[in-house]
PDB file of C-alpha atoms in Angstrom:
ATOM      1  CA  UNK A   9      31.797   5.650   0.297  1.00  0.00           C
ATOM      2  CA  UNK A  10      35.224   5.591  -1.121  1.00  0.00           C
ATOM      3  CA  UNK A  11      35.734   8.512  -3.329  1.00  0.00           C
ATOM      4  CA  UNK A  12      39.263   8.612  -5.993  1.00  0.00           C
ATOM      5  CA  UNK A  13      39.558  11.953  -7.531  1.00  0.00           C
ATOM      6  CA  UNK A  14      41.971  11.593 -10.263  1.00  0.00           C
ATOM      7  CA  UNK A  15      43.846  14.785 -12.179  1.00  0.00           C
ATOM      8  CA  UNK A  16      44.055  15.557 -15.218  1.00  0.00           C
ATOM      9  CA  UNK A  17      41.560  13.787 -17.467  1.00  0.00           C
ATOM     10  CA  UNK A  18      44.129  14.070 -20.409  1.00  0.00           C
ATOM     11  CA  UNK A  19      47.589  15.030 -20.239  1.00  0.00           C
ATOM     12  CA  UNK A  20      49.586  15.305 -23.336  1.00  0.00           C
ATOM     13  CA  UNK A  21      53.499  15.251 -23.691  1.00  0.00           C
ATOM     14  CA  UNK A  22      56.227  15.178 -26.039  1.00  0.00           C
ATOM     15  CA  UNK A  23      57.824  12.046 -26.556  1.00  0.00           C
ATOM     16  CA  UNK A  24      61.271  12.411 -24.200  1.00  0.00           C
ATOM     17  CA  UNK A  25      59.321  14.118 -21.553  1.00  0.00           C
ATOM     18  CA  UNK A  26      57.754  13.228 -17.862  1.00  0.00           C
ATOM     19  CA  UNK A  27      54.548  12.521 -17.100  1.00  0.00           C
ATOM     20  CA  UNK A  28      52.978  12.634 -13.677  1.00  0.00           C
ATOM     21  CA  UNK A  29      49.388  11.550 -12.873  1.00  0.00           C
ATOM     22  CA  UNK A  30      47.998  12.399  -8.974  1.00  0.00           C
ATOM     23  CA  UNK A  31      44.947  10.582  -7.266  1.00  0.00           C
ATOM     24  CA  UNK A  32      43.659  11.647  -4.263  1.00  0.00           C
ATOM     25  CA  UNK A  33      41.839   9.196  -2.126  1.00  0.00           C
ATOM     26  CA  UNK A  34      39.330   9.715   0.962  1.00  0.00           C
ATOM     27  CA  UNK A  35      39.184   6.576   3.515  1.00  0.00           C
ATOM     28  CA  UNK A  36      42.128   6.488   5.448  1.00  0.00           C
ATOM     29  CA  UNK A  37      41.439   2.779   6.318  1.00  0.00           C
ATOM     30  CA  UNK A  38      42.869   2.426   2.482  1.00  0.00           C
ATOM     31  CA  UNK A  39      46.415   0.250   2.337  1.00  0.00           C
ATOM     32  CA  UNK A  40      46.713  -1.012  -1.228  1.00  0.00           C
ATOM     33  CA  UNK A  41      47.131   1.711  -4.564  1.00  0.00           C
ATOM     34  CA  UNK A  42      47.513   0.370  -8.017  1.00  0.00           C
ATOM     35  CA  UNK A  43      47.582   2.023 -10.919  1.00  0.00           C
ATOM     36  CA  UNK A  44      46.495   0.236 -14.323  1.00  0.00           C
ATOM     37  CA  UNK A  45      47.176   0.824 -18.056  1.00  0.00           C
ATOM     38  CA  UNK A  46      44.544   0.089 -20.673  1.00  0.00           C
ATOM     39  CA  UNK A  47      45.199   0.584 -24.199  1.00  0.00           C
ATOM     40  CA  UNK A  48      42.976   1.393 -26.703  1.00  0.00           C
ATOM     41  CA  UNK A  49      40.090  -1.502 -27.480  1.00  0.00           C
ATOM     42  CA  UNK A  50      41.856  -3.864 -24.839  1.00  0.00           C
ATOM     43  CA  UNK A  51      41.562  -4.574 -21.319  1.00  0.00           C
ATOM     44  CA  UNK A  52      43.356  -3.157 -18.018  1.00  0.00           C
ATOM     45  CA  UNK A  53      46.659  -4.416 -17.227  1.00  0.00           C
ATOM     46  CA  UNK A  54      48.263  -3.547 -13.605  1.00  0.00           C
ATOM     47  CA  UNK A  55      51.739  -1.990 -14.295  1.00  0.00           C
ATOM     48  CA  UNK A  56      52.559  -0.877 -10.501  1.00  0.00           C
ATOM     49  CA  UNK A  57      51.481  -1.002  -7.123  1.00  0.00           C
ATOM     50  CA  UNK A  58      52.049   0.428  -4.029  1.00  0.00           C
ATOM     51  CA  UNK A  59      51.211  -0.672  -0.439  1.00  0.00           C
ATOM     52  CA  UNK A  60      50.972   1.787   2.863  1.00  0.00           C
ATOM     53  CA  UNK A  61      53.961   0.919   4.350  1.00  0.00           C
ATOM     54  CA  UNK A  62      55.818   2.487   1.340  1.00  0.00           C
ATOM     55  CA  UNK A  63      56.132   5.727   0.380  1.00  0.00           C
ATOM     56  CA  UNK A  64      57.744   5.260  -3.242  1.00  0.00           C
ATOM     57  CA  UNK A  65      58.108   2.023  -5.652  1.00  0.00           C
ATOM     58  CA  UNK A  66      59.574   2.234  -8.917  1.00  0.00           C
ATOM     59  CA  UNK A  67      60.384  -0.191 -12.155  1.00  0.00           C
ATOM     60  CA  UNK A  68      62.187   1.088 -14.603  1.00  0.00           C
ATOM     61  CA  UNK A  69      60.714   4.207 -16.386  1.00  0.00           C
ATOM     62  CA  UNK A  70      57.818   4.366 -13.750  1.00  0.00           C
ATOM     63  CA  UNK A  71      57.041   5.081  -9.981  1.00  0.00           C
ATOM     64  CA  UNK A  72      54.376   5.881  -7.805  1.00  0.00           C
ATOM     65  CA  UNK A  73      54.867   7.701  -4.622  1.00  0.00           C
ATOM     66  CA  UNK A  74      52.232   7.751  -1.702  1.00  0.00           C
ATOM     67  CA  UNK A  75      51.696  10.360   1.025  1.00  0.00           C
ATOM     68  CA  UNK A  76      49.229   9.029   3.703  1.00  0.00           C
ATOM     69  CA  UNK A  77      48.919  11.728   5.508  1.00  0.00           C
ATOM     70  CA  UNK A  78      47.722  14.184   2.898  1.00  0.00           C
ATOM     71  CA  UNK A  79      45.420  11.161   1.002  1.00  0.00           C
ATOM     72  CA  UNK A  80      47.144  11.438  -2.292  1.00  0.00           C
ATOM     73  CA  UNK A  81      49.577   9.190  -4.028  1.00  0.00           C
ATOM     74  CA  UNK A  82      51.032   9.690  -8.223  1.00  0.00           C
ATOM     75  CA  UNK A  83      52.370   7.951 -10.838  1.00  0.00           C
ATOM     76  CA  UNK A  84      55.706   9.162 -12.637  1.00  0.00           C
ATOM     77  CA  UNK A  85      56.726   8.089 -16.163  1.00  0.00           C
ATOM     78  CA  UNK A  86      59.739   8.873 -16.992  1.00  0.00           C
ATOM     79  CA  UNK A  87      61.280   9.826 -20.595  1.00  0.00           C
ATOM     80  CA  UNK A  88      58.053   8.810 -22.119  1.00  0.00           C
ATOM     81  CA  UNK A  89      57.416   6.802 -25.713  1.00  0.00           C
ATOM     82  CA  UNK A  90      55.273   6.474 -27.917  1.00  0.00           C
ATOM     83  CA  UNK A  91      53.651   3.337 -26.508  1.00  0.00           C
ATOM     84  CA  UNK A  92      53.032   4.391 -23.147  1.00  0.00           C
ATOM     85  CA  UNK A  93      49.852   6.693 -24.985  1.00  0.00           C
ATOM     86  CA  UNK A  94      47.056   4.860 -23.319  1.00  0.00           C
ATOM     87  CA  UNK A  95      44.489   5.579 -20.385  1.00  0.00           C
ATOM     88  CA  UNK A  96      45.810   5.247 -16.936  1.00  0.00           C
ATOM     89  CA  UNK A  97      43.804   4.964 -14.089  1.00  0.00           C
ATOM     90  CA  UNK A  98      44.279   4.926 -10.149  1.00  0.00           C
ATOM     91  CA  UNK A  99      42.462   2.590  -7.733  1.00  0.00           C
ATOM     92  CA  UNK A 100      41.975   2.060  -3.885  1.00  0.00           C
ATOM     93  CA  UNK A 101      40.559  -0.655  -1.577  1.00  0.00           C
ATOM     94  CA  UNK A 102      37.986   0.692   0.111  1.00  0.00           C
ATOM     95  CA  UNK A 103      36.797  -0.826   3.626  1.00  0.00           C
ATOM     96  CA  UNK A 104      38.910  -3.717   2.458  1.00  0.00           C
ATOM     97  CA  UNK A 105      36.040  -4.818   0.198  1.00  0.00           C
ATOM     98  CA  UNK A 106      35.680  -3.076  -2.509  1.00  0.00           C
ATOM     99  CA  UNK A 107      38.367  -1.862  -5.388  1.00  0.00           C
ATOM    100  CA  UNK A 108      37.543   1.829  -6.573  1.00  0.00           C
ATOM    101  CA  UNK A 109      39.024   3.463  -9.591  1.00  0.00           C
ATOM    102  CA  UNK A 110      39.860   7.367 -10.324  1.00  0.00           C
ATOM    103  CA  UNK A 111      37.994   8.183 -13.584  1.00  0.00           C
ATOM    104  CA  UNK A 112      40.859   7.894 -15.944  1.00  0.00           C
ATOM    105  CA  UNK A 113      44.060  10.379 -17.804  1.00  0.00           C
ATOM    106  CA  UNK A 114      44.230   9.896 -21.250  1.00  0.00           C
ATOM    107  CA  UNK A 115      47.816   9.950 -21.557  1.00  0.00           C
ATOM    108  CA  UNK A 116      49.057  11.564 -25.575  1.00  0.00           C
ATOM    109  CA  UNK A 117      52.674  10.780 -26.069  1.00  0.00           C
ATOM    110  CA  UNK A 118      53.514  12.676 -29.466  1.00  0.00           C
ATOM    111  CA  UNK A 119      57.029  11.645 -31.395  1.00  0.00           C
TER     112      UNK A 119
ATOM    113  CA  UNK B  10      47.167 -20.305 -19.598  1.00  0.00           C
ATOM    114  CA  UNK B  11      45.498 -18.251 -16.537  1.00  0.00           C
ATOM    115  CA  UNK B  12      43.320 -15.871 -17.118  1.00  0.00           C
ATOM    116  CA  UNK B  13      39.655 -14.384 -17.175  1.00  0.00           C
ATOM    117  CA  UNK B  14      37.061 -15.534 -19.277  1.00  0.00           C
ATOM    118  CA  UNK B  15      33.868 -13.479 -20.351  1.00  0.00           C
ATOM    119  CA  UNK B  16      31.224 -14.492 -22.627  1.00  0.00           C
ATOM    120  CA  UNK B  17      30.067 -13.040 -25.282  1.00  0.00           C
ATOM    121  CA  UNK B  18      32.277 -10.172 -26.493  1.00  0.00           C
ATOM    122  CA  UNK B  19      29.646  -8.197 -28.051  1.00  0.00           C
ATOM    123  CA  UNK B  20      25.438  -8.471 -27.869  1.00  0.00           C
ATOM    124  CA  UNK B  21      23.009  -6.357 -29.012  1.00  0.00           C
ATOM    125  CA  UNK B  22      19.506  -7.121 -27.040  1.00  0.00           C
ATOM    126  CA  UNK B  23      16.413  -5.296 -26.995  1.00  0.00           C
ATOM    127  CA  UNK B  24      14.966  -3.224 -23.726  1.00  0.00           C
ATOM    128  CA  UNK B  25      13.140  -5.793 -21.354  1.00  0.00           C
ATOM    129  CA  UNK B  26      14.883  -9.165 -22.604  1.00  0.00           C
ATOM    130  CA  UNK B  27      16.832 -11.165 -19.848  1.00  0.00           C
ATOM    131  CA  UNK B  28      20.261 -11.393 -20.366  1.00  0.00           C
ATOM    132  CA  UNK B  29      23.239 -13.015 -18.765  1.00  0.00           C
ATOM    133  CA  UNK B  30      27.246 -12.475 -19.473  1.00  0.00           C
ATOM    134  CA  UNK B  31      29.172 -15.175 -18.016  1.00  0.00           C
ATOM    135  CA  UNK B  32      32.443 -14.786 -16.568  1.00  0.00           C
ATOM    136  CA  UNK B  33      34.941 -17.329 -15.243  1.00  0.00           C
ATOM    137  CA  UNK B  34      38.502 -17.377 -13.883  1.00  0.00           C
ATOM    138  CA  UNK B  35      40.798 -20.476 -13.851  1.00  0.00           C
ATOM    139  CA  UNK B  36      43.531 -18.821 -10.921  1.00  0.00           C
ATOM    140  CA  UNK B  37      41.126 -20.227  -8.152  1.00  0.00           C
ATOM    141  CA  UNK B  38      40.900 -16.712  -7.063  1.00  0.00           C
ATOM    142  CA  UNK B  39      38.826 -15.499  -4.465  1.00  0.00           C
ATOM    143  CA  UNK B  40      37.744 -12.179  -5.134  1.00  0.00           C
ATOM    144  CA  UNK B  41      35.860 -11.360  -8.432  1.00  0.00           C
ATOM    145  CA  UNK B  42      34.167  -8.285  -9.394  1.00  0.00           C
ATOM    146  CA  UNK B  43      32.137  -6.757 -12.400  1.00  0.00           C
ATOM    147  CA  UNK B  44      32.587  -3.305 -13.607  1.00  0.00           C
ATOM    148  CA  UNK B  45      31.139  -0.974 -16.206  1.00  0.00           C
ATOM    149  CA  UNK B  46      33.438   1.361 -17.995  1.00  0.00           C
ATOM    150  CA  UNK B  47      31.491   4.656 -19.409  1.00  0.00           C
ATOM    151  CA  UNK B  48      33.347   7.545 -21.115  1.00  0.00           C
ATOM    152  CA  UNK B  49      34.477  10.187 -18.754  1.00  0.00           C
ATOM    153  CA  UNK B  50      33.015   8.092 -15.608  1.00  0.00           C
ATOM    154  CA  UNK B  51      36.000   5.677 -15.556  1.00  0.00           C
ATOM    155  CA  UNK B  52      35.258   1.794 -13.926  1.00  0.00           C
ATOM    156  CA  UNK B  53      32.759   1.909 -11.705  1.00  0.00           C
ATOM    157  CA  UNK B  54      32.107  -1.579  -9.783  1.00  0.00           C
ATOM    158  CA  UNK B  55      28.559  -3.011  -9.972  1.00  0.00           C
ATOM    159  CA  UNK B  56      29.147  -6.237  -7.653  1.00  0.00           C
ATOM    160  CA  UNK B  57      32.219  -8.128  -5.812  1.00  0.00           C
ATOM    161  CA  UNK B  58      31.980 -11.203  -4.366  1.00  0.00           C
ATOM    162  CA  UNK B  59      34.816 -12.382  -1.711  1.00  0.00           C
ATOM    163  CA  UNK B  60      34.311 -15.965  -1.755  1.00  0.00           C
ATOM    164  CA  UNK B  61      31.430 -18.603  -2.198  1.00  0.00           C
ATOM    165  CA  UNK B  62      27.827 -17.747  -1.937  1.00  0.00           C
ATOM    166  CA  UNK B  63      29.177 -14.108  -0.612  1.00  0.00           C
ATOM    167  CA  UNK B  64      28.283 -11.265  -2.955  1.00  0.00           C
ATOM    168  CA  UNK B  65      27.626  -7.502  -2.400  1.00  0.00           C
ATOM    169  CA  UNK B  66      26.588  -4.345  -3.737  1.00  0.00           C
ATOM    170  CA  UNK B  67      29.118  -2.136  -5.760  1.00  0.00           C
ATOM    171  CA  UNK B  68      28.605   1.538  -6.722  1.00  0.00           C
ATOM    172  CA  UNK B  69      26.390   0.845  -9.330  1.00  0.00           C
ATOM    173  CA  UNK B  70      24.451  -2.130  -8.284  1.00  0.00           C
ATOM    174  CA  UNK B  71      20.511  -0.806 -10.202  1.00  0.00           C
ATOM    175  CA  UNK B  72      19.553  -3.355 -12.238  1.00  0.00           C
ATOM    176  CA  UNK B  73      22.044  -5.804 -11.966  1.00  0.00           C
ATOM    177  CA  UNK B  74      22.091  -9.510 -10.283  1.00  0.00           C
ATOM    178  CA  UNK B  75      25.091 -11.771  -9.549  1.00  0.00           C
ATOM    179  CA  UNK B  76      25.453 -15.156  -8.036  1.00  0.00           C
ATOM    180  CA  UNK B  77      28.932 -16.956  -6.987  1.00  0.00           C
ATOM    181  CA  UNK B  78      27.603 -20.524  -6.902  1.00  0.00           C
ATOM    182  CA  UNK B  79      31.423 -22.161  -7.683  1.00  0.00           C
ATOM    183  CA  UNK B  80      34.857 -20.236  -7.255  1.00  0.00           C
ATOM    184  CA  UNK B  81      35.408 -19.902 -10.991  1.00  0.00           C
ATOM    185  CA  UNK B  82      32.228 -18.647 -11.876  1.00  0.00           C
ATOM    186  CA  UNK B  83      30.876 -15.198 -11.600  1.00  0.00           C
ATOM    187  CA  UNK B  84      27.716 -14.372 -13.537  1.00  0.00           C
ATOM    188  CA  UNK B  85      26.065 -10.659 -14.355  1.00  0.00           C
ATOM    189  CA  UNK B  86      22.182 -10.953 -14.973  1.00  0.00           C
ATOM    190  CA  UNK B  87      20.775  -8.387 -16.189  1.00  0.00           C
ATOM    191  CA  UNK B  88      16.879  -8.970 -15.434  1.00  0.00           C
ATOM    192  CA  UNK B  89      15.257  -6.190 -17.406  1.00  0.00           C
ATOM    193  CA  UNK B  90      17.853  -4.355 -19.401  1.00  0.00           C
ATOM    194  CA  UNK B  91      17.227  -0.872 -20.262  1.00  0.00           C
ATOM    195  CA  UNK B  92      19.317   1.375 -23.045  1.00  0.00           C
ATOM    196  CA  UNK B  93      21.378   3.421 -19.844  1.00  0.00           C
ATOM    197  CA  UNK B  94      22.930   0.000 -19.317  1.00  0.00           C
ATOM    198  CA  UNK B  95      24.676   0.222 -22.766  1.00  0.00           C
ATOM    199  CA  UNK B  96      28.308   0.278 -21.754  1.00  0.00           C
ATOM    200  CA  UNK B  97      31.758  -1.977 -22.023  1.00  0.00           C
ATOM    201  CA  UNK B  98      31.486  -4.759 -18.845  1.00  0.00           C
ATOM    202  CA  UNK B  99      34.610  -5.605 -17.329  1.00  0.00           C
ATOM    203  CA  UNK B 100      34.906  -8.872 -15.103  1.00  0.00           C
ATOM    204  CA  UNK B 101      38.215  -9.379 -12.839  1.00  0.00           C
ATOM    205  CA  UNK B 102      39.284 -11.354 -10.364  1.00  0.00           C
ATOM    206  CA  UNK B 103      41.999 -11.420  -7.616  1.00  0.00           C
ATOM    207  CA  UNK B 104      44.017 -13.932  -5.749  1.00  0.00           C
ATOM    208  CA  UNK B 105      42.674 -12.586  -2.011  1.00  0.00           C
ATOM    209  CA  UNK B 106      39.518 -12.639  -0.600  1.00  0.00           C
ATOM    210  CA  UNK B 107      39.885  -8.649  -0.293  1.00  0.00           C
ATOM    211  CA  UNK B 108      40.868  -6.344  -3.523  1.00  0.00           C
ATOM    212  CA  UNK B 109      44.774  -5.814  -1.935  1.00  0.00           C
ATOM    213  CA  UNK B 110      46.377  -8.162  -5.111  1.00  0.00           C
ATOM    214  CA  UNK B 111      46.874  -7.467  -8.772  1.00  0.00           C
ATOM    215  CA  UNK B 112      42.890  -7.999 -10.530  1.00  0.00           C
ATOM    216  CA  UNK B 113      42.961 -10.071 -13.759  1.00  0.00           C
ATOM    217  CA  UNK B 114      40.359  -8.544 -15.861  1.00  0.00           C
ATOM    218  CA  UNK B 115      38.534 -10.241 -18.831  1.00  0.00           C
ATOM    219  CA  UNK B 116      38.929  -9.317 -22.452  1.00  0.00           C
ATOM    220  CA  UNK B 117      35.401  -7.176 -21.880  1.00  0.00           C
ATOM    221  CA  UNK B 118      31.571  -7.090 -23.194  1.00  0.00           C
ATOM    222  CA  UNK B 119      30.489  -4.131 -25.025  1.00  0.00           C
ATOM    223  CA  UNK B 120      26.732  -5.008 -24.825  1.00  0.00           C
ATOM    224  CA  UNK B 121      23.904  -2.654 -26.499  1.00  0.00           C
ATOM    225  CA  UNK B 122      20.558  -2.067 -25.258  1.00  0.00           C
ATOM    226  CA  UNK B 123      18.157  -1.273 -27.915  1.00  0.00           C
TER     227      UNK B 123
END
């Protein structure tokens, strides 16, 4: 099956910094890469998406970039805050069917 | 307001004692899912169903029963529950029949196996 290797578990930054967050993915059949924020106690929330015919999106202070070829696509925050602290985890369609999530960064923003 | 529904939020049952969290969406989406979230293993899906009366296995499937009799509705049953299926349970659902739109998830079920 599907299998979304996701690197690092935790990543920790200084508030003003970047932050970058890679996923590697292994079907090649795969055409649709979000990425989802969940906060501590609450439930993931979708803050980008990316589809295969793109190779970067952004929206404001984030982005995601894909490369097909190699299998791997990242998420980019840019001058990070406090509030983006959370756990942030990448997902693929696999076969079309199922959705299939990296195992998670623990993103530390410290002011 | 849209969004996903679970039901309960928290349970405590004891090993062996049937159990069923509910789960229902009021997008008229297509594609709903359940997923258990365990520390360091991330979400790992347990069933999906595309549409009607079509369901099928996840990662994780052991133990677990679904059934999409209506579009809104999207039941886990767990049959036998043992104490390796404490976790948080995650329900979502998506506007498509296949996962390639935003999933809505529901607020979550941190259930306890005793």
């Amino acid at each position: 099956g599907e299998n979304v290797e996701q690197h690092p578990s935790t990543l920790s930054v200084q508030e003003g910094d970047s932050a970058v967050i890679k996923c590697t993915y292994s079907d090649s059949a795969s055409n649709y890469f979000p990425w989802y924020k969940q906060e501590l106690g609450k439930r993931p929330q979708l803050i980008i998406d990316i589809r295969s015919n793109v190779g970067e999106k952004k929206d404001q202070r984030i982005a995601v970039t894909l490369n097909k070829t190699a299998k791997h696509f990242s998420l980019h925050i840019t001058e990070t805050q406090p509030e983006d602290s959370a756990v942030y985890f990448c997902a693929t369609n696999q076969a079309g069917t199922a959705l299939i999530f990296g195992k998670g960064t623990t993103l530390s923003v410290s002011s | 307001e849209a969004q996903v529904t679970q039901n309960p939020r928290y349970l405590i049952t004891v090993t062996g004692k049937k159990l069923t969290v509910t789960c229902s969406q009021n997008m008229n989406h297509e594609y709903m899912s359940w997923y258990r979230q365990d520390p360091g293993l991330g979400l790992r899906q347990i069933y999906y169903s595309m549409n009607v009366e079509v369901t099928d296995k996840g990662d994780v499937p052991e133990g677990y029963k679904v059934s999409r009799k209506e579009k809104r509705n999207f039941p886990l049953i767990l049959e036998s529950p043992s104490p390796n299926q404490t976790s948080l349970y995650f329900c979502a659902s998506s506007f498509m029949w296949s996962p390639n739109t935003e999933a809505f998830f529901g607020q979550g079920t941190r259930l306890t196996v005793v």
